Coordinates of N, CA and C in Angstrom, one line a residue:
M1 N 6.7 16.5 7.8 CA 7.8 17.4 8.1 C 7.5 18.2 9.3
N2 N 8.5 18.4 10.2 CA 8.3 19.3 11.3 C 8.2 20.7 10.8
A3 N 7.2 21.4 11.4 CA 6.9 22.8 10.9 C 8.1 23.7 10.9
G4 N 9.1 23.5 11.8 CA 10.2 24.4 11.9 C 11.5 24.0 11.4
S5 N 11.5 22.7 10.9 CA 12.8 22.2 10.4 C 12.6 21.1 9.4
M6 N 13.7 20.8 8.7 CA 13.7 19.7 7.7 C 14.8 18.7 8.1
N7 N 14.4 17.4 8.0 CA 15.4 16.3 8.2 C 15.9 15.7 6.8
A8 N 16.7 14.7 6.9 CA 17.2 14.1 5.7 C 16.1 13.6 4.7
E9 N 15.1 13.0 5.3 CA 14.0 12.5 4.5 C 13.3 13.7 3.8
D10 N 13.1 14.8 4.4 CA 12.5 16.0 3.8 C 13.3 16.5 2.6
F11 N 14.6 16.5 2.7 CA 15.5 16.9 1.6 C 15.4 15.9 0.5
A12 N 15.3 14.6 0.8 CA 15.2 13.6 -0.2 C 13.8 13.7 -0.9
S13 N 12.8 14.1 -0.1 CA 11.5 14.3 -0.7 C 11.6 15.5 -1.7
W14 N 12.3 16.5 -1.3 CA 12.5 17.7 -2.2 C 13.1 17.2 -3.6
I15 N 14.2 16.4 -3.5 CA 14.8 16.0 -4.7 C 13.9 15.1 -5.6
R16 N 13.2 14.2 -4.9 CA 12.2 13.4 -5.7 C 11.1 14.2 -6.3
H17 N 10.6 15.2 -5.6 CA 9.5 16.0 -6.1 C 10.1 16.9 -7.2
A18 N 11.3 17.5 -7.0 CA 11.9 18.3 -8.1 C 12.0 17.4 -9.4
A19 N 12.5 16.2 -9.2 CA 12.6 15.3 -10.4 C 11.3 15.1 -11.1
E20 N 10.2 14.9 -10.3 CA 8.9 14.8 -10.9 C 8.5 16.0 -11.7
L21 N 8.7 17.2 -11.1 CA 8.3 18.4 -11.8 C 9.2 18.6 -13.1
V22 N 10.5 18.3 -13.0 CA 11.4 18.5 -14.2 C 10.9 17.5 -15.3
T23 N 10.6 16.3 -14.9 CA 10.1 15.3 -15.9 C 8.9 15.8 -16.6
A24 N 7.9 16.3 -15.8 CA 6.7 16.8 -16.3 C 6.8 18.0 -17.2
D25 N 7.9 18.8 -16.9 CA 8.1 20.1 -17.7 C 9.3 20.0 -18.6
A26 N 9.8 18.8 -18.9 CA 11.0 18.7 -19.7 C 10.8 19.3 -21.1
E27 N 9.6 19.0 -21.7 CA 9.4 19.5 -23.0 C 9.4 21.0 -23.1
R28 N 8.7 21.7 -22.1 CA 8.7 23.1 -22.1 C 10.1 23.7 -21.9
L29 N 10.8 23.1 -20.9 CA 12.2 23.7 -20.7 C 13.0 23.5 -22.0
T30 N 12.9 22.4 -22.7 CA 13.6 22.2 -23.9 C 13.2 23.2 -25.0
R31 N 11.9 23.5 -25.0 CA 11.4 24.5 -26.0 C 12.0 25.8 -25.7
L32 N 12.1 26.2 -24.4 CA 12.6 27.5 -24.1 C 14.1 27.5 -24.5
D33 N 14.8 26.4 -24.3 CA 16.2 26.4 -24.6 C 16.4 26.4 -26.1
A34 N 15.5 25.8 -26.8 CA 15.6 25.7 -28.3 C 15.5 27.1 -28.9
A35 N 14.8 28.1 -28.2 CA 14.7 29.4 -28.7 C 16.0 30.2 -28.6
I36 N 16.8 30.0 -27.6 CA 17.9 30.8 -27.4 C 19.2 30.0 -27.0
G37 N 19.1 28.7 -27.0 CA 20.3 27.9 -26.6 C 20.5 26.7 -27.4
D38 N 20.9 25.6 -26.7 CA 21.2 24.4 -27.3 C 20.0 23.5 -27.6
G39 N 18.9 23.8 -26.9 CA 17.7 23.0 -27.2 C 17.7 21.7 -26.5
D40 N 18.4 21.6 -25.4 CA 18.4 20.3 -24.7 C 18.3 20.4 -23.1
H41 N 17.9 21.6 -22.7 CA 18.0 21.8 -21.2 C 17.0 20.9 -20.5
G42 N 15.8 20.8 -20.9 CA 14.8 20.0 -20.2 C 15.2 18.5 -20.1
H43 N 15.6 18.0 -21.3 CA 15.9 16.5 -21.3 C 17.2 16.3 -20.5
N44 N 18.2 17.2 -20.6 CA 19.4 17.0 -19.8 C 19.1 17.0 -18.3
L45 N 18.3 18.0 -17.9 CA 18.0 18.1 -16.5 C 17.2 16.9 -16.0
D46 N 16.3 16.5 -16.9 CA 15.5 15.3 -16.5 C 16.4 14.1 -16.2
R47 N 17.4 13.9 -17.1 CA 18.3 12.8 -16.9 C 19.1 13.0 -15.6
G48 N 19.5 14.2 -15.3 CA 20.3 14.5 -14.1 C 19.5 14.2 -12.9
F49 N 18.3 14.7 -12.8 CA 17.5 14.5 -11.6 C 17.0 13.1 -11.4
R50 N 16.8 12.4 -12.5 CA 16.5 10.9 -12.3 C 17.7 10.3 -11.7
A51 N 18.9 10.6 -12.1 CA 20.1 10.1 -11.5 C 20.3 10.5 -10.0
A52 N 19.9 11.7 -9.7 CA 19.9 12.2 -8.4 C 19.0 11.4 -7.5
V53 N 17.8 11.1 -7.9 CA 16.9 10.3 -7.1 C 17.5 8.9 -6.9
D54 N 18.1 8.3 -7.9 CA 18.7 7.0 -7.8 C 19.9 7.0 -6.8
A55 N 20.5 8.2 -6.6 CA 21.7 8.3 -5.8 C 21.4 8.7 -4.4
L56 N 20.1 8.9 -4.0 CA 19.8 9.4 -2.7 C 20.2 8.4 -1.6
P57 N 21.1 8.7 -0.7 CA 21.6 7.8 0.3 C 20.6 7.7 1.5
D58 N 20.7 6.6 2.2 CA 19.9 6.4 3.4 C 20.9 6.6 4.6
G59 N 20.3 7.0 5.7 CA 21.1 7.0 7.0 C 22.2 8.1 7.1
V60 N 22.0 9.2 6.3 CA 23.0 10.2 6.4 C 22.3 11.5 6.7
P61 N 23.0 12.6 7.1 CA 22.4 13.8 7.4 C 22.0 14.6 6.2
P62 N 21.1 15.6 6.3 CA 20.6 16.3 5.1 C 21.7 16.9 4.2
G63 N 22.8 17.3 4.8 CA 23.9 17.9 3.9 C 24.4 16.8 3.0
K64 N 24.6 15.6 3.4 CA 25.1 14.6 2.6 C 24.1 14.1 1.5
V65 N 22.8 14.3 1.8 CA 21.8 14.0 0.8 C 22.0 14.9 -0.4
L66 N 22.1 16.2 -0.1 CA 22.3 17.2 -1.2 C 23.6 17.0 -1.9
I67 N 24.6 16.7 -1.2 CA 25.9 16.5 -1.9 C 25.9 15.3 -2.8
A68 N 25.2 14.2 -2.4 CA 25.1 13.0 -3.3 C 24.2 13.4 -4.5
A69 N 23.2 14.1 -4.3 CA 22.3 14.5 -5.4 C 23.1 15.4 -6.4
G70 N 23.8 16.3 -5.8 CA 24.6 17.2 -6.7 C 25.7 16.4 -7.5
R71 N 26.3 15.5 -6.9 CA 27.3 14.7 -7.6 C 26.7 13.9 -8.8
A72 N 25.5 13.4 -8.5 CA 24.8 12.6 -9.6 C 24.4 13.5 -10.7
I73 N 23.9 14.7 -10.4 CA 23.5 15.6 -11.5 C 24.7 16.0 -12.3
V74 N 25.9 16.3 -11.7 CA 27.0 16.6 -12.5 C 27.4 15.5 -13.4
S75 N 27.3 14.2 -12.9 CA 27.8 13.1 -13.7 C 26.8 12.8 -14.9
K76 N 25.6 13.2 -14.8 CA 24.6 12.7 -15.8 C 24.0 13.9 -16.6
T77 N 24.3 15.1 -16.3 CA 23.6 16.2 -17.0 C 24.6 16.9 -17.9
G78 N 24.3 17.0 -19.2 CA 25.2 17.6 -20.1 C 25.1 19.2 -20.1
G79 N 26.0 19.8 -20.8 CA 26.0 21.3 -21.0 C 26.4 21.9 -19.7
A80 N 26.0 23.2 -19.6 CA 26.4 24.0 -18.4 C 25.5 23.7 -17.2
S81 N 24.3 23.3 -17.4 CA 23.4 23.1 -16.3 C 23.8 22.1 -15.3
G82 N 24.4 21.0 -15.7 CA 24.8 20.0 -14.8 C 25.8 20.5 -13.8
P83 N 26.9 21.1 -14.2 CA 27.9 21.6 -13.2 C 27.2 22.7 -12.3
L84 N 26.4 23.5 -12.9 CA 25.8 24.6 -12.1 C 24.8 24.1 -11.1
Y85 N 23.9 23.2 -11.4 CA 23.0 22.7 -10.4 C 23.8 21.8 -9.5
G86 N 24.7 21.0 -10.0 CA 25.5 20.2 -9.1 C 26.3 21.0 -8.1
T87 N 26.9 22.1 -8.5 CA 27.6 23.0 -7.6 C 26.6 23.6 -6.6
A88 N 25.5 24.0 -7.0 CA 24.5 24.6 -6.1 C 24.1 23.6 -5.0
L89 N 23.8 22.4 -5.3 CA 23.4 21.4 -4.3 C 24.6 21.0 -3.4
R90 N 25.7 20.9 -4.0 CA 26.9 20.5 -3.2 C 27.3 21.6 -2.2
R91 N 27.3 22.8 -2.7 CA 27.6 24.0 -1.8 C 26.6 24.1 -0.7
A92 N 25.3 23.9 -1.0 CA 24.2 23.9 0.0 C 24.5 22.8 1.0
G93 N 24.8 21.6 0.5 CA 25.0 20.5 1.4 C 26.2 20.7 2.3
K94 N 27.3 21.3 1.8 CA 28.4 21.6 2.6 C 28.1 22.6 3.7
A95 N 27.3 23.6 3.3 CA 26.9 24.6 4.3 C 26.1 24.0 5.5
L96 N 25.3 22.9 5.2 CA 24.5 22.3 6.2 C 25.4 21.5 7.2
G97 N 26.6 21.1 6.8 CA 27.4 20.3 7.6 C 26.8 18.9 8.0
D98 N 27.0 18.5 9.2 CA 26.4 17.2 9.7 C 25.2 17.4 10.5
A99 N 24.5 18.5 10.5 CA 23.3 18.7 11.2 C 22.2 17.8 10.8
A100 N 21.5 17.2 11.8 CA 20.5 16.2 11.5 C 19.1 16.9 11.2
D101 N 19.0 18.1 11.8 CA 17.8 18.9 11.5 C 18.2 20.3 11.1
V102 N 17.5 20.8 10.1 CA 17.8 22.1 9.5 C 16.7 23.1 9.7
D103 N 17.0 24.1 10.5 CA 15.9 25.1 10.7 C 16.0 26.2 9.6
A104 N 15.1 27.2 9.8 CA 14.9 28.2 8.7 C 16.2 29.0 8.5
A105 N 16.9 29.3 9.6 CA 18.2 30.1 9.4 C 19.2 29.3 8.7
A106 N 19.3 28.0 9.0 CA 20.3 27.1 8.4 C 20.0 26.9 6.9
L107 N 18.7 26.8 6.6 CA 18.4 26.6 5.2 C 18.7 27.9 4.4
G108 N 18.4 29.0 5.0 CA 18.8 30.3 4.4 C 20.3 30.4 4.1
T109 N 21.1 29.9 5.0 CA 22.5 29.9 4.8 C 22.9 29.0 3.7
A110 N 22.2 27.8 3.6 CA 22.5 26.9 2.5 C 22.1 27.4 1.2
L111 N 21.0 28.1 1.1 CA 20.5 28.7 -0.2 C 21.5 29.8 -0.6
R112 N 22.0 30.6 0.3 CA 23.0 31.6 0.0 C 24.3 31.0 -0.5
A113 N 24.7 29.9 0.1 CA 25.9 29.2 -0.4 C 25.7 28.6 -1.8
A114 N 24.5 28.1 -2.1 CA 24.2 27.6 -3.4 C 24.3 28.8 -4.4
L115 N 23.7 29.9 -4.1 CA 23.8 31.1 -5.0 C 25.3 31.5 -5.2
D116 N 26.0 31.5 -4.2 CA 27.5 31.9 -4.3 C 28.2 30.9 -5.2
G117 N 27.9 29.6 -5.0 CA 28.5 28.6 -5.9 C 28.2 28.8 -7.3
V118 N 26.9 29.1 -7.6 CA 26.5 29.3 -9.0 C 27.2 30.5 -9.6
R119 N 27.3 31.6 -8.8 CA 28.0 32.8 -9.3 C 29.5 32.5 -9.5
D120 N 30.1 31.8 -8.6 CA 31.5 31.5 -8.7 C 31.8 30.7 -10.0
L121 N 31.0 29.7 -10.3 CA 31.2 28.9 -11.4 C 30.8 29.5 -12.7
G122 N 29.6 30.1 -12.7 CA 29.1 30.7 -14.0 C 29.6 32.1 -14.3
K123 N 30.1 32.8 -13.3 CA 30.5 34.2 -13.4 C 29.4 35.1 -14.0
A124 N 28.1 34.7 -13.7 CA 27.0 35.6 -14.1 C 26.6 36.5 -13.1
A125 N 26.2 37.7 -13.5 CA 25.7 38.7 -12.6 C 24.1 38.9 -12.8
D126 N 23.5 39.6 -11.9 CA 22.1 39.9 -12.1 C 21.9 40.6 -13.4
G127 N 20.8 40.2 -14.1 CA 20.5 40.8 -15.3 C 21.2 40.3 -16.6
D128 N 22.0 39.2 -16.4 CA 22.7 38.6 -17.5 C 21.7 37.6 -18.3
K129 N 20.5 37.4 -17.7 CA 19.6 36.4 -18.3 C 20.1 35.0 -18.1
T130 N 20.2 34.6 -16.9 CA 20.7 33.3 -16.5 C 19.9 32.8 -15.3
M131 N 20.2 31.6 -14.8 CA 19.5 31.1 -13.6 C 19.7 32.0 -12.4
V132 N 20.8 32.8 -12.4 CA 21.0 33.7 -11.3 C 19.8 34.7 -11.2
D133 N 19.2 35.1 -12.3 CA 18.1 36.0 -12.2 C 16.8 35.5 -11.5
A134 N 16.8 34.1 -11.3 CA 15.7 33.6 -10.5 C 16.2 33.2 -9.1
L135 N 17.5 32.7 -9.0 CA 18.0 32.3 -7.8 C 18.3 33.4 -6.8
A136 N 18.9 34.5 -7.4 CA 19.3 35.6 -6.5 C 18.1 36.3 -5.8
P137 N 17.0 36.6 -6.6 CA 15.8 37.2 -5.9 C 15.2 36.2 -4.9
A138 N 15.3 34.9 -5.2 CA 14.7 33.9 -4.3 C 15.5 33.9 -3.0
V139 N 16.8 34.0 -3.0 CA 17.6 34.0 -1.8 C 17.3 35.3 -1.0
A140 N 17.2 36.4 -1.8 CA 17.0 37.7 -1.1 C 15.6 37.7 -0.4
A141 N 14.6 37.1 -1.1 CA 13.2 37.1 -0.6 C 13.2 36.1 0.7
Y142 N 14.0 35.0 0.6 CA 14.0 34.1 1.7 C 14.6 34.9 2.9
E143 N 15.7 35.5 2.7 CA 16.4 36.2 3.8 C 15.5 37.4 4.4
A144 N 14.8 38.0 3.5 CA 13.9 39.1 4.0 C 12.7 38.5 4.8
A145 N 12.2 37.4 4.4 CA 11.1 36.8 5.1 C 11.6 36.3 6.5
L146 N 12.8 35.7 6.5 CA 13.4 35.3 7.7 C 13.6 36.4 8.7
A147 N 14.1 37.5 8.2 CA 14.3 38.7 9.0 C 12.9 39.2 9.6
D148 N 11.9 39.0 8.8 CA 10.5 39.5 9.3 C 9.9 38.5 10.2
G149 N 10.6 37.4 10.5 CA 10.0 36.5 11.5 C 9.2 35.3 10.9
S150 N 9.3 35.1 9.6 CA 8.5 34.0 9.0 C 9.2 32.7 9.4
G151 N 8.4 31.7 9.4 CA 8.9 30.3 9.7 C 9.4 29.7 8.4
L152 N 10.0 28.5 8.5 CA 10.6 27.9 7.4 C 9.8 27.8 6.1
A153 N 8.5 27.4 6.3 CA 7.6 27.2 5.1 C 7.3 28.6 4.5
G154 N 7.1 29.6 5.3 CA 6.9 30.9 4.8 C 8.0 31.5 4.0
C155 N 9.2 31.3 4.6 CA 10.4 31.7 3.9 C 10.6 31.1 2.5
V156 N 10.4 29.8 2.5 CA 10.5 29.0 1.2 C 9.5 29.5 0.2
R157 N 8.2 29.7 0.7 CA 7.2 30.2 -0.2 C 7.6 31.5 -0.8
A158 N 8.1 32.4 0.0 CA 8.5 33.7 -0.5 C 9.6 33.6 -1.5
A159 N 10.6 32.6 -1.3 CA 11.6 32.4 -2.2 C 11.1 31.8 -3.5
A160 N 10.2 30.9 -3.4 CA 9.6 30.3 -4.7 C 8.9 31.3 -5.5
D161 N 8.1 32.2 -4.8 CA 7.4 33.2 -5.5 C 8.3 34.2 -6.2
A162 N 9.4 34.5 -5.5 CA 10.4 35.5 -6.1 C 11.1 34.8 -7.3
A163 N 11.4 33.5 -7.2 CA 12.1 32.8 -8.3 C 11.2 32.8 -9.5
A164 N 9.9 32.6 -9.3 CA 8.9 32.5 -10.4 C 8.9 33.9 -11.1
K165 N 8.8 35.0 -10.3 CA 8.8 36.3 -10.8 C 10.2 36.6 -11.5
G166 N 11.3 36.2 -10.9 CA 12.6 36.4 -11.5 C 12.7 35.7 -12.9
A167 N 12.1 34.5 -13.0 CA 12.1 33.8 -14.3 C 11.3 34.6 -15.3
D168 N 10.1 35.1 -14.9 CA 9.3 35.9 -15.8 C 10.0 37.2 -16.3
D169 N 10.8 37.7 -15.3 CA 11.5 39.0 -15.6 C 12.6 38.8 -16.6
T170 N 13.0 37.6 -16.9 CA 14.1 37.4 -17.9 C 13.6 37.5 -19.3
V171 N 12.3 37.5 -19.5 CA 11.7 37.5 -20.9 C 12.2 38.7 -21.6
P172 N 12.1 39.9 -21.1 CA 12.5 41.1 -21.9 C 14.0 41.4 -21.9
M173 N 14.8 40.6 -21.1 CA 16.2 40.8 -21.0 C 17.0 40.4 -22.3
Q174 N 18.1 41.1 -22.5 CA 19.0 40.6 -23.6 C 20.1 39.9 -22.9
A175 N 20.4 38.6 -23.4 CA 21.4 37.8 -22.7 C 22.8 38.4 -22.9
R176 N 23.5 38.3 -21.7 CA 24.9 38.7 -21.7 C 25.9 37.6 -21.4
K177 N 25.3 36.4 -21.2 CA 26.2 35.2 -20.9 C 25.7 34.0 -21.7
G178 N 26.6 33.1 -22.0 CA 26.2 31.8 -22.6 C 25.9 32.0 -24.0
R179 N 25.4 30.8 -24.6 CA 25.1 30.8 -26.0 C 24.1 31.8 -26.4
A180 N 23.1 32.1 -25.5 CA 22.0 33.0 -25.9 C 22.6 34.4 -26.2
S181 N 23.8 34.7 -25.6 CA 24.4 36.1 -25.8 C 24.8 36.3 -27.2
Y182 N 25.0 35.2 -28.0 CA 25.4 35.3 -29.4 C 24.3 35.8 -30.2
L183 N 23.1 35.7 -29.7 CA 21.9 36.2 -30.5 C 21.7 37.7 -30.3
G184 N 22.4 38.3 -29.4 CA 22.2 39.8 -29.2 C 20.7 40.1 -28.9
A185 N 20.2 41.1 -29.6 CA 18.9 41.6 -29.3 C 17.8 40.5 -29.6
R186 N 18.2 39.5 -30.4 CA 17.2 38.4 -30.7 C 17.0 37.5 -29.5
S187 N 17.8 37.7 -28.5 CA 17.5 36.8 -27.3 C 16.4 37.4 -26.4
T188 N 15.9 38.6 -26.7 CA 14.8 39.2 -25.9 C 13.5 38.5 -26.3
G189 N 12.6 38.5 -25.4 CA 11.2 38.0 -25.7 C 11.1 36.5 -25.4
H190 N 12.2 35.9 -24.8 CA 12.1 34.5 -24.4 C 12.6 34.4 -22.9
M191 N 11.9 33.5 -22.2 CA 12.3 33.2 -20.8 C 13.6 32.4 -20.8
D192 N 14.5 32.7 -19.9 CA 15.7 32.0 -19.8 C 15.4 30.6 -19.3
P193 N 15.8 29.5 -19.9 CA 15.5 28.2 -19.5 C 16.1 27.8 -18.1
G194 N 17.2 28.3 -17.8 CA 17.8 28.1 -16.5 C 17.1 28.7 -15.4
A195 N 16.6 30.0 -15.7 CA 15.8 30.6 -14.7 C 14.4 29.9 -14.5
A196 N 13.9 29.4 -15.6 CA 12.6 28.6 -15.5 C 12.8 27.4 -14.7
S197 N 13.9 26.6 -14.9 CA 14.1 25.4 -14.1 C 14.4 25.7 -12.6
T198 N 15.1 26.8 -12.4 CA 15.4 27.2 -11.0 C 14.1 27.5 -10.3
A199 N 13.1 28.2 -11.0 CA 11.8 28.5 -10.4 C 11.1 27.2 -10.1
L200 N 11.3 26.2 -11.0 CA 10.6 24.9 -10.8 C 11.2 24.2 -9.5
L201 N 12.5 24.3 -9.3 CA 13.1 23.6 -8.1 C 12.7 24.3 -6.8
L202 N 12.7 25.6 -6.8 CA 12.2 26.3 -5.6 C 10.7 26.1 -5.4
G203 N 10.0 25.9 -6.4 CA 8.5 25.6 -6.3 C 8.4 24.2 -5.6
A204 N 9.3 23.3 -6.1 CA 9.2 21.9 -5.5 C 9.5 22.0 -4.0
L205 N 10.5 22.8 -3.6 CA 10.8 23.0 -2.2 C 9.7 23.5 -1.4
A206 N 9.0 24.5 -2.0 CA 7.8 25.1 -1.3 C 6.7 24.1 -1.2
D207 N 6.5 23.2 -2.2 CA 5.5 22.2 -2.1 C 5.8 21.3 -0.9
V208 N 7.1 20.9 -0.8 CA 7.5 19.9 0.3 C 7.4 20.5 1.7
T209 N 7.9 21.8 1.8 CA 7.9 22.4 3.1 C 6.5 22.9 3.5
G210 N 5.6 23.1 2.5 CA 4.3 23.5 2.8 C 3.4 22.4 3.3
E211 N 3.8 21.2 3.2 CA 3.0 20.1 3.6 C 3.1 19.9 5.1
G212 N 4.0 20.5 5.8 CA 4.2 20.3 7.3 C 3.1 20.8 8.1

């Protein structure tokens, strides 16, 4: 990877690495979901990201790589997570347009578009105990690092660290959205599975961009 930008192969590497991490962590994600949700998040997401890897196109710009991955995830992932992750990737891909190389500023714009897409579809706010509680601080940390002059890899690392903290911070929250909200106070004491998988995906991006 070029230190200052990502090309289509870099984004494909991100999707492949994310799929590897989701497969490796599928049991943990499913256990988290079993505590406060449907109990299928890890296995659903594993199926979706395997499909995304199979759908990765050759010879297209980065934006179309993400759009193809997002479409595959929507088609193969059950529950709410498929549409949410699919929307995030497709919105990010559309934000990148037809650019062949994506610099730090453009990636930040794409991540912001992904967050906006998740918010539009899920109608979740900060503190509702959803994937937004990992993705929103990740995008904010990315933008702050960019404003401070960090390069692409540094911005992504800041985002990944913020996502991991955001996922941890969902543990004491009481869910206000989704099936977990039916549990009321009993939803506290558990990490939100969507926030956990969001942290995983941002971590995968940091791994890929940190190799440059």
